Coordinates of C-alpha atoms in Angstrom, one line a residue:
M783 CA -151.1 -95.7 -51.3
P784 CA -148.5 -93.8 -49.3
G785 CA -148.7 -90.0 -49.9
W786 CA -152.1 -90.3 -51.7
K787 CA -154.7 -87.7 -50.9
N788 CA -158.2 -87.4 -52.1
Y789 CA -158.2 -83.6 -52.4
D790 CA -156.2 -80.8 -53.9
V791 CA -156.1 -77.0 -53.8
D792 CA -155.3 -74.7 -56.7
T793 CA -152.6 -72.5 -55.1
F794 CA -153.2 -69.8 -57.6
G795 CA -156.7 -69.1 -56.4
G796 CA -158.9 -71.4 -58.4
G797 CA -160.8 -74.1 -56.5
I798 CA -160.7 -77.0 -54.2
A799 CA -161.2 -80.4 -55.7
W800 CA -161.8 -83.7 -54.0
L801 CA -162.7 -87.3 -54.8
E802 CA -165.3 -89.4 -53.0
T803 CA -164.4 -93.0 -52.3
N804 CA -166.6 -94.0 -55.2
G805 CA -164.5 -91.8 -57.6
T806 CA -167.0 -89.0 -57.9
A807 CA -165.1 -85.7 -58.3
H808 CA -166.2 -82.4 -56.9
V809 CA -164.8 -78.8 -57.4
V810 CA -165.9 -75.8 -55.4
P811 CA -164.6 -72.2 -55.4
S812 CA -162.1 -71.5 -52.7
G813 CA -163.1 -67.9 -52.2
V814 CA -159.5 -66.9 -52.8
P815 CA -159.2 -64.4 -55.7
A816 CA -157.5 -65.9 -58.7
Q817 CA -153.9 -64.7 -59.0
P818 CA -152.5 -62.8 -62.0
L819 CA -150.6 -64.6 -64.8
S820 CA -146.9 -64.9 -63.9
V821 CA -143.9 -66.9 -65.1
S822 CA -142.5 -69.5 -62.8
A823 CA -139.7 -70.8 -65.1
A824 CA -138.2 -69.9 -68.4
Q825 CA -135.7 -71.4 -70.8
A826 CA -134.9 -69.0 -73.6
P827 CA -131.4 -69.7 -74.8
A828 CA -129.4 -66.5 -75.5
T829 CA -127.7 -68.1 -78.6
Y830 CA -128.9 -70.1 -81.5
T831 CA -126.5 -71.8 -83.9
R832 CA -128.5 -72.2 -87.0
T833 CA -127.9 -75.5 -88.8
T834 CA -130.1 -77.5 -91.1
G835 CA -133.1 -78.9 -89.3
T836 CA -132.6 -77.0 -86.0
T837 CA -134.7 -74.4 -84.4
W838 CA -134.4 -72.0 -81.5
T839 CA -137.0 -73.4 -79.0
P840 CA -137.7 -71.3 -76.0
A841 CA -140.1 -72.5 -73.3
W842 CA -141.9 -70.8 -70.4
Q843 CA -143.9 -72.3 -67.5
L844 CA -146.7 -70.0 -66.4
S845 CA -148.8 -69.9 -63.2
K846 CA -151.9 -70.8 -65.2
P847 CA -153.0 -71.4 -68.8
A848 CA -152.6 -68.5 -71.2
T849 CA -154.2 -67.7 -74.6
G850 CA -153.3 -65.6 -77.6
A851 CA -149.6 -66.1 -76.9
Q852 CA -147.3 -64.6 -79.6
L853 CA -143.5 -64.4 -79.9
V854 CA -142.2 -61.5 -81.9
I855 CA -138.6 -61.5 -83.3
K856 CA -137.1 -58.0 -83.9
R857 CA -133.9 -56.5 -85.2
R858 CA -133.7 -53.1 -83.5
T859 CA -137.3 -51.8 -83.9
K860 CA -138.2 -53.7 -87.0
I861 CA -140.4 -56.8 -86.6
L862 CA -139.0 -59.7 -88.6
R863 CA -141.2 -62.5 -87.6
T864 CA -144.3 -63.1 -85.5
L865 CA -145.0 -66.7 -84.3
D866 CA -147.9 -68.2 -82.4
A867 CA -146.6 -69.8 -79.2
R868 CA -148.0 -73.3 -78.5
A869 CA -149.8 -73.8 -75.2
A870 CA -149.9 -77.1 -73.3
G871 CA -151.6 -76.5 -70.0
A872 CA -149.7 -73.7 -68.3
A873 CA -146.6 -74.1 -70.5
L874 CA -145.8 -72.1 -73.7
T875 CA -143.2 -73.1 -76.3
A876 CA -142.2 -71.6 -79.7
A877 CA -139.8 -72.6 -82.4
W878 CA -138.0 -70.3 -84.8
D879 CA -135.7 -71.5 -87.6
G880 CA -133.9 -68.2 -88.1
T881 CA -135.9 -67.2 -91.1
L882 CA -138.4 -64.5 -92.2
A883 CA -142.0 -65.5 -92.9
A884 CA -141.0 -65.9 -96.6
G885 CA -138.3 -68.4 -95.7
T886 CA -135.3 -66.1 -96.2
R887 CA -132.6 -66.6 -93.6
V888 CA -131.9 -63.6 -91.3
P889 CA -128.2 -62.5 -91.1
A890 CA -126.2 -63.7 -88.2
G891 CA -126.4 -61.2 -85.4
T892 CA -128.3 -60.1 -82.3
Y893 CA -132.1 -60.0 -82.2
T894 CA -134.6 -59.2 -79.5
W895 CA -137.7 -61.2 -78.8
E896 CA -141.0 -60.3 -77.0
L897 CA -143.5 -62.9 -75.8
T898 CA -147.0 -61.7 -75.0
A899 CA -149.9 -63.7 -73.6
A900 CA -153.2 -63.2 -71.8
P901 CA -154.6 -65.3 -69.0
E902 CA -157.0 -67.9 -70.3
D903 CA -159.4 -67.3 -67.4
G904 CA -159.6 -63.6 -68.1
T905 CA -158.4 -62.7 -64.6
G906 CA -155.7 -60.1 -64.3
A907 CA -153.3 -58.6 -66.8
G908 CA -151.4 -60.4 -69.5
I909 CA -147.7 -60.8 -69.5
T910 CA -145.0 -59.4 -71.7
L911 CA -141.5 -60.9 -71.6
T912 CA -138.5 -59.8 -73.5
G913 CA -135.0 -61.0 -74.1
S914 CA -132.2 -61.1 -76.7
L915 CA -130.9 -63.8 -78.9
T916 CA -127.7 -64.1 -80.9
V917 CA -128.0 -66.1 -84.2
T918 CA -124.8 -67.7 -85.6
D919 CA -124.3 -70.0 -88.5
G920 CA -123.0 -73.5 -87.9
A921 CA -120.6 -75.3 -90.0

């Protein structure tokens, strides 16, 4: 197979893994300290046009898996909604339909969001990301 290799290195400081020809896998520590949790890519749209059946769906790609991730939606300093972010490997996603926990629609306007998460491996500090979002109502 062109380009195939039987080893790989975790560039964020985990381990070195390799396969023997019989398929047996091995992982050993690399000796490199694990790197702190960081964001390598984010897609958090600044506007959300609320229409039936749609959600604002931000996504973040992290340097390694995270745990306890929450997305808090605020208006000024008042917390309106707290959502658990879903983790899939080192990616986080959330979905907000523009409502309060009781199902009441929030008014059109500008809101802030804050995402917090801790590194799943317990190494290093967690992350806190912030941004703003303008909610409008569609036709």
